[in-house]
Every structure is written in C-alpha cells, then in structure tokens.
Tab-separated table of C-alpha atoms in Angstrom:
chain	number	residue	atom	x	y	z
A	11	UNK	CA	6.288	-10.260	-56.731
A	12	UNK	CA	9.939	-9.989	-55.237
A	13	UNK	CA	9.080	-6.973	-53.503
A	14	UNK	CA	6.041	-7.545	-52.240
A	15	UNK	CA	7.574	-10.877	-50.615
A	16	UNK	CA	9.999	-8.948	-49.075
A	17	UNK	CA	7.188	-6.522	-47.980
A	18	UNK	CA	5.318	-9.247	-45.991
A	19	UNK	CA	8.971	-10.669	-44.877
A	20	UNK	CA	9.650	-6.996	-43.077
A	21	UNK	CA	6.118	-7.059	-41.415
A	22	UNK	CA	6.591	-10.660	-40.082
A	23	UNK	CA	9.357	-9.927	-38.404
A	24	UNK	CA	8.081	-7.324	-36.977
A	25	UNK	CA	5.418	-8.789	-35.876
A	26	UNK	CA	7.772	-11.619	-34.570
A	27	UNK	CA	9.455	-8.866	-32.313
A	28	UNK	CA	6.718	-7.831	-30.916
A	29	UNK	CA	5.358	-11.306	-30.051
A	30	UNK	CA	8.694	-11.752	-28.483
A	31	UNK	CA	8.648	-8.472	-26.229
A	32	UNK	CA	5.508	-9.281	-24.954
A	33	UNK	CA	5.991	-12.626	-24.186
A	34	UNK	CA	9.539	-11.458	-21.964
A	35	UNK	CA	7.024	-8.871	-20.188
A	36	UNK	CA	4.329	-11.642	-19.467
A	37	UNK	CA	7.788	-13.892	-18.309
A	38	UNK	CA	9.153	-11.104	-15.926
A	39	UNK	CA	5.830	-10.480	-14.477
A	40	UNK	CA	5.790	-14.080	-13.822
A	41	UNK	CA	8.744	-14.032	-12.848
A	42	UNK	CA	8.827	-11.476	-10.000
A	43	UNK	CA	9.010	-12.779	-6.544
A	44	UNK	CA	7.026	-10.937	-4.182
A	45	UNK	CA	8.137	-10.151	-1.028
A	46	UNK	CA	6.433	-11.793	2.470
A	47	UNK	CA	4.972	-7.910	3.387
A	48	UNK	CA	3.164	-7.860	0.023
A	49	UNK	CA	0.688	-10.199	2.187
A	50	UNK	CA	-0.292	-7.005	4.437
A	51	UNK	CA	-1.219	-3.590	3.700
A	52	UNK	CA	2.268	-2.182	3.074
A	53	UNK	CA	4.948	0.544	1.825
A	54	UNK	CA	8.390	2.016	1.617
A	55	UNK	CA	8.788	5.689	3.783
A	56	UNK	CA	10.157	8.582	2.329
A	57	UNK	CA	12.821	7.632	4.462
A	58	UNK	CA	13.550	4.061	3.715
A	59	UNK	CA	11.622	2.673	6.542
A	60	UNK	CA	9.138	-0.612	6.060
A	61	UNK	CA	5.556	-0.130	7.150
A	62	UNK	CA	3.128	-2.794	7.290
A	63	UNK	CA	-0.629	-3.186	8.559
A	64	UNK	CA	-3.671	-5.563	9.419
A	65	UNK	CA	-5.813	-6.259	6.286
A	66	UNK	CA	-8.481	-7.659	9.083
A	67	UNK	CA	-8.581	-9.399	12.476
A	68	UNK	CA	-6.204	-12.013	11.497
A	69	UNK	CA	-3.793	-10.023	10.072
A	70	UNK	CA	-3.765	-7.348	12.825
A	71	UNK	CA	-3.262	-10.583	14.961
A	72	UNK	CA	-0.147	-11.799	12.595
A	73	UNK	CA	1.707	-8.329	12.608
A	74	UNK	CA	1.614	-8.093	15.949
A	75	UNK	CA	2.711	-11.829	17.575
A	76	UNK	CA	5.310	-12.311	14.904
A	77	UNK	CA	6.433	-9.441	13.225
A	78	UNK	CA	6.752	-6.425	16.344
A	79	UNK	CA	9.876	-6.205	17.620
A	80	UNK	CA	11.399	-4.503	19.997
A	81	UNK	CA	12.653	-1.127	18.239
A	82	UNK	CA	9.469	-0.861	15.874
A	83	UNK	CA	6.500	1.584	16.317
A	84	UNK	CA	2.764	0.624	16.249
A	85	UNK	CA	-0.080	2.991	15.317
A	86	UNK	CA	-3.795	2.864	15.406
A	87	UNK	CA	-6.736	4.755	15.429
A	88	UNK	CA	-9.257	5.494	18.664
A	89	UNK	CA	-11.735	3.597	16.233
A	90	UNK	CA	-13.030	-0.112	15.921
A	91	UNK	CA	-12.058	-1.688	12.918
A	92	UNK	CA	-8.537	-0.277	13.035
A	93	UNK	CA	-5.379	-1.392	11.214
A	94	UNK	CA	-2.416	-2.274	13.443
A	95	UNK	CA	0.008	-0.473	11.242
A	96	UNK	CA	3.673	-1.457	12.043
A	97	UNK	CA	6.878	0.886	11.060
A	98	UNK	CA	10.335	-1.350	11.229
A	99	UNK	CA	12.716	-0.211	13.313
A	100	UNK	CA	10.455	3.150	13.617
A	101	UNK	CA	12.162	4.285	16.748
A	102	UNK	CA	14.943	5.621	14.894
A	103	UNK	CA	12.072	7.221	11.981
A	104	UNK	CA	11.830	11.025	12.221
A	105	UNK	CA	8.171	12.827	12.255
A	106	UNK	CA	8.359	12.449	8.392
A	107	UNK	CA	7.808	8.239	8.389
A	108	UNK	CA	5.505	8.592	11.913
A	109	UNK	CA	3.392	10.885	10.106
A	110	UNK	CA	3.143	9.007	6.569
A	111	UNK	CA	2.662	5.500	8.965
A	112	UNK	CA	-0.638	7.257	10.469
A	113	UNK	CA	-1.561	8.625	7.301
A	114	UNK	CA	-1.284	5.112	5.900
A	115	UNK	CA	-3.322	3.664	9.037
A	116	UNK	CA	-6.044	6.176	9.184
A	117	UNK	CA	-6.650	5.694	5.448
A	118	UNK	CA	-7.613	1.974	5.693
A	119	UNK	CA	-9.413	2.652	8.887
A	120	UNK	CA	-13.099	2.813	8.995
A	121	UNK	CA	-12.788	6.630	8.787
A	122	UNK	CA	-12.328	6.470	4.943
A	123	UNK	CA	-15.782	4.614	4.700
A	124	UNK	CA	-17.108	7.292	7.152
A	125	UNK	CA	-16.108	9.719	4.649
A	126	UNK	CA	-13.986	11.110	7.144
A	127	UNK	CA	-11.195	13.617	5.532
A	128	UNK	CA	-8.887	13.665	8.584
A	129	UNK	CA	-8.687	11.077	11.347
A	130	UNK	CA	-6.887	10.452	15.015
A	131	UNK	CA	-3.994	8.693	15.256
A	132	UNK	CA	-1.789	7.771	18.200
A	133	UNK	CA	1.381	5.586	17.771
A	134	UNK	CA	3.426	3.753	21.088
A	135	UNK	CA	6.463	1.312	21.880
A	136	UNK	CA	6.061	-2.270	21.082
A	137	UNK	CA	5.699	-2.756	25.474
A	138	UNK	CA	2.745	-0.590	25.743
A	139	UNK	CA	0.682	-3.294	23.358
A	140	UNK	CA	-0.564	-6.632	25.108
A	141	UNK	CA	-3.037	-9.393	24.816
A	142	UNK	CA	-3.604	-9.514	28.614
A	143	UNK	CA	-7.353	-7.967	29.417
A	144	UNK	CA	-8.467	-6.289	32.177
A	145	UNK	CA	-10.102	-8.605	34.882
A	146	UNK	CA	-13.511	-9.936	33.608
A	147	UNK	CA	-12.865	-8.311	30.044
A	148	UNK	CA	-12.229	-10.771	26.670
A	149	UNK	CA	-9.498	-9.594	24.115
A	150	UNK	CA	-10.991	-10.492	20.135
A	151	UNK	CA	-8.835	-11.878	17.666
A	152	UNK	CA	-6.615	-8.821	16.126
A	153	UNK	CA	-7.688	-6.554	19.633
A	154	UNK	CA	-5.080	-5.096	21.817
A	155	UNK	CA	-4.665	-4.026	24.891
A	156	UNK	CA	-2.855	-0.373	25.296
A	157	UNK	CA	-1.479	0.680	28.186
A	158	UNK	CA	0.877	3.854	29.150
A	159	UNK	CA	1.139	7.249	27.314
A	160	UNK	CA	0.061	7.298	23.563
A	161	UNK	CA	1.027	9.626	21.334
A	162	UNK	CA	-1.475	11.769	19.050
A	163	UNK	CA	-1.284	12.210	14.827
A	164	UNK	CA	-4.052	14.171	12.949
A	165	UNK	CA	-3.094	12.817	9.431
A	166	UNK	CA	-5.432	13.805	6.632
A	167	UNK	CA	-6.895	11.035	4.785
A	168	UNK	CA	-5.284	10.718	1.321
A	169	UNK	CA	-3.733	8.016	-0.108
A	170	UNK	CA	-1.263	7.931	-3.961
A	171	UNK	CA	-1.155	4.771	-6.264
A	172	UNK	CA	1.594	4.662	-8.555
A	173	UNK	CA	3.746	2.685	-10.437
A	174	UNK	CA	6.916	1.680	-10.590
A	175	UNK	CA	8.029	0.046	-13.731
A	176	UNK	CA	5.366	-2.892	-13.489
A	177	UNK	CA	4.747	-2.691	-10.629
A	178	UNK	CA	2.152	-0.959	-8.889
A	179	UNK	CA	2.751	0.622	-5.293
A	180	UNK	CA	0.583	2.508	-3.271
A	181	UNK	CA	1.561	5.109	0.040
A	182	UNK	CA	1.450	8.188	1.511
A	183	UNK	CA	2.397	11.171	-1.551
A	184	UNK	CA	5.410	12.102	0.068
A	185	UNK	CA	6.761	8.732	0.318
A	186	UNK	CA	5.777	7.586	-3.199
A	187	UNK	CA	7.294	10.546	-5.142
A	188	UNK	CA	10.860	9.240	-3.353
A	189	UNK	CA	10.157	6.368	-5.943
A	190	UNK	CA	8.152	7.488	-9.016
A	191	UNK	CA	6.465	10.255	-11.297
A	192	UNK	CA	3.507	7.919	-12.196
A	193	UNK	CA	1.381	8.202	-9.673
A	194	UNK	CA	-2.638	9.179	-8.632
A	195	UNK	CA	-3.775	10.846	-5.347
A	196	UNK	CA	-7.229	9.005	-3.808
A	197	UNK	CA	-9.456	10.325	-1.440
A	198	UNK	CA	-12.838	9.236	0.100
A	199	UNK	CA	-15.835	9.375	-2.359
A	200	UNK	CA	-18.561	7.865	-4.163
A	201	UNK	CA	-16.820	6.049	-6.764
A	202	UNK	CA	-16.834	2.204	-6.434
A	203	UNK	CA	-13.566	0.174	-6.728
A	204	UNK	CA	-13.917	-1.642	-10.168
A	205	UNK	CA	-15.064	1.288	-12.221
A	206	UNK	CA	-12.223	3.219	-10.441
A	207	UNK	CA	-9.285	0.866	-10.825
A	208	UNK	CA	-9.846	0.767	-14.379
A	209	UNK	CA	-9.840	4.502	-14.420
A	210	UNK	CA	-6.467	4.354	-12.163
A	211	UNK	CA	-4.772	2.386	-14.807
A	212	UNK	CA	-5.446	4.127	-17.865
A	213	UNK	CA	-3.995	7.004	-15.423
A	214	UNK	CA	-0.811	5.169	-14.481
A	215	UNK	CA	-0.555	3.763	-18.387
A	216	UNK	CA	-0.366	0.269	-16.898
A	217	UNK	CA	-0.523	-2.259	-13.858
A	218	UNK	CA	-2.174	-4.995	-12.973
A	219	UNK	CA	-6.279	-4.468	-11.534
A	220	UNK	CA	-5.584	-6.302	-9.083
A	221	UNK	CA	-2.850	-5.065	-7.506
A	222	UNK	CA	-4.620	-1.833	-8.194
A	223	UNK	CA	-7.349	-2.955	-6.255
A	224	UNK	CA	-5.248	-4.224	-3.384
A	225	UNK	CA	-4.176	-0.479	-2.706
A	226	UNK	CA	-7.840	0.802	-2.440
A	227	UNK	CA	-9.025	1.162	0.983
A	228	UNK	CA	-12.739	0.071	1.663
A	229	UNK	CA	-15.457	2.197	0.979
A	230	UNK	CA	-16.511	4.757	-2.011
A	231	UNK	CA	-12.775	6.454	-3.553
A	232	UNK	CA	-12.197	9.457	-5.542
A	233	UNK	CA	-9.317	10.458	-7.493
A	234	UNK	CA	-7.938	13.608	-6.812
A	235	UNK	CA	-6.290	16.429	-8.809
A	236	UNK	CA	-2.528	16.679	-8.420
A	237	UNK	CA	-1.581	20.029	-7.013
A	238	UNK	CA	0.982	21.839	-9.457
C-alpha cells in the first residue's frame, strides 16, 4: 500500500508540473505586448529594416498620412486593390530589402487571387506620393496620386510563415530564414485558408490560427515544397 501511495504521489506531481508549464505558456502568451505595426501587414528584412503595408483602404490611408516619412520607400503595384507597402528608413536598404518589400506587396495584391505567379512592382520617394488629383479627378480613400519617375520590381509571388518561439511571423524566405528554421513557403492555389492554417501549424509544430491566418494573403494558397 506504501508503494503504491508513493506511486500515485510521483504521478501527481508530475502532473502538477505540467499543469504549471502550461499555465506559464498560456501567461507569457498573454503576456506579450504586441507592437503598433502588428496592426498592418508587416515584417523584419533580411537586413533589419521595418516594412509595413495597407490591409485595405483605410489602412493604405493610415500608413501613408502618419507613418511615411521622409527617408522611407513606398511600393505598389500598377494594379487596383494594391497594398501601400512602406520600408522604414528604406533609402539607406540595399536591392536585398527593396526586393523582399515588393515581394511582400505583390503577394497581398490582387495578383495572388489572380493566380498570378509573378507581379509588377515599382517603388518611389515619399515626395513623389500625394493626395492632390488631377483637375476634375476624385482621389478614394487609401488612393494616391504618383507623380515623377517610378522604379520597376518583377518579384515572384511567394510568401514563408514561420515561427519564432511562439510566435508566428510571416515574410519574404530570405528575410525569414535571418530569424528561424521553422518555417513554410505559400504560393497561390486552390486551398482555402481554414483547412490550410491548420495544415500550416501542424507544419510549424505550433502557433496561434489566427495569427496564422493573419499572414495569408486573400485568395486560394498552396504550400510549397522547400527546395533542399
């Protein structure tokens, strides 16, 4: 009778330990403040460089009037329905962040519900982008005005979702392998989001759907094979 006590003693505790592990994880998720870009469709360059874009209308409009500055870059695509994709401080980037930023903004363009697999990009100075129409012309919420010389990308549209520890990140492949192993490549496709993220988890051994989901552009999504 002694040792079976002690038996059952051992497995309580252990089960004790791992009710206590799980309840820190669920406390650190909790826990973790997000950042005011996490609002936007965002990442990190392979080169340390923040990039951020228009989820819609009213975020294109957002990124724009309150967060380009002077030394940034802006991108967007010769099609309706484009992100206003952002890189901070991109004038000092090298052709390694400009091409990842157009990568990023052709991917949650309307070309990836086209089924496009590579798309036209151009990027310009924050003073080439205005509000002010032409005469007798009306300028949408989250719509631009371009003027000057603009200056042509022809990124292919693929996009990795990773994570790193808990957290899940998505980006460009060359900018997401600067920050983790665990990651999937997407491309355009037939497969629809929810069956998909659930199938991008069990890839990544973790994360949170719905941060998985926030990663997926619009449209049908594949999941590529990693090239060796």
């Amino acid at each position: 009778a002694l040792e079976e006590s002690r038996k059952k003693l051992v497995h309580l505790q252990k089960e004790e330990h791992t009710f206590v592990a799980e309840e820190e994880k669920k406390l650190q998720k909790k826990e973790r403040k997000k950042e005011w870009y996490e609002k936007f469709h965002w990442f990190i360059s392979s080169e340390g460089f923040l990039c951020i874009g228009g989820k819609d209308s009213t975020t294109n409009e957002i990124i724009i009037k309150k967060h380009l500055e002077k030394d940034d870059l802006v991108f967007h695509t010769d099609m309706a329905g484009s992100p206003f994709f952002i890189v901070k401080d991109g004038q000092k980037a090298t052709e390694i962040t400009l091409q990842e930023a157009a990568q990023a903004t052709a991917v949650y363009s309307k070309a990836w519900k086209a089924g496009h697999t590579i798309a036209d990009v151009f990027y310009v100075n924050p003073d080439q982008v205005s509000k002010e129409a032409k005469s007798g012309e009306y300028m949408s919420k989250g719509s631009f005005m371009i003027r000057g010389k603009t200056n042509y990308l022809h990124p292919a549209l693929e996009l990795a979702i990773g994570k790193v520890e808990e957290q899940v990140i998505g980006s460009p492949e060359s900018a997401i392998k600067k920050q983790t192993a665990t990651y999937v490549l997407i491309v355009p496709g037939e497969e629809a989001k929810g069956p998909l993220t659930k199938k991008i988890k069990h890839a990544l051994g973790g994360g949170e759907l719905n941060d998985i989901m926030n990663f997926l552009p619009a449209g049908g999504s594949q999941m590529k094979k990693k090239e060796r």
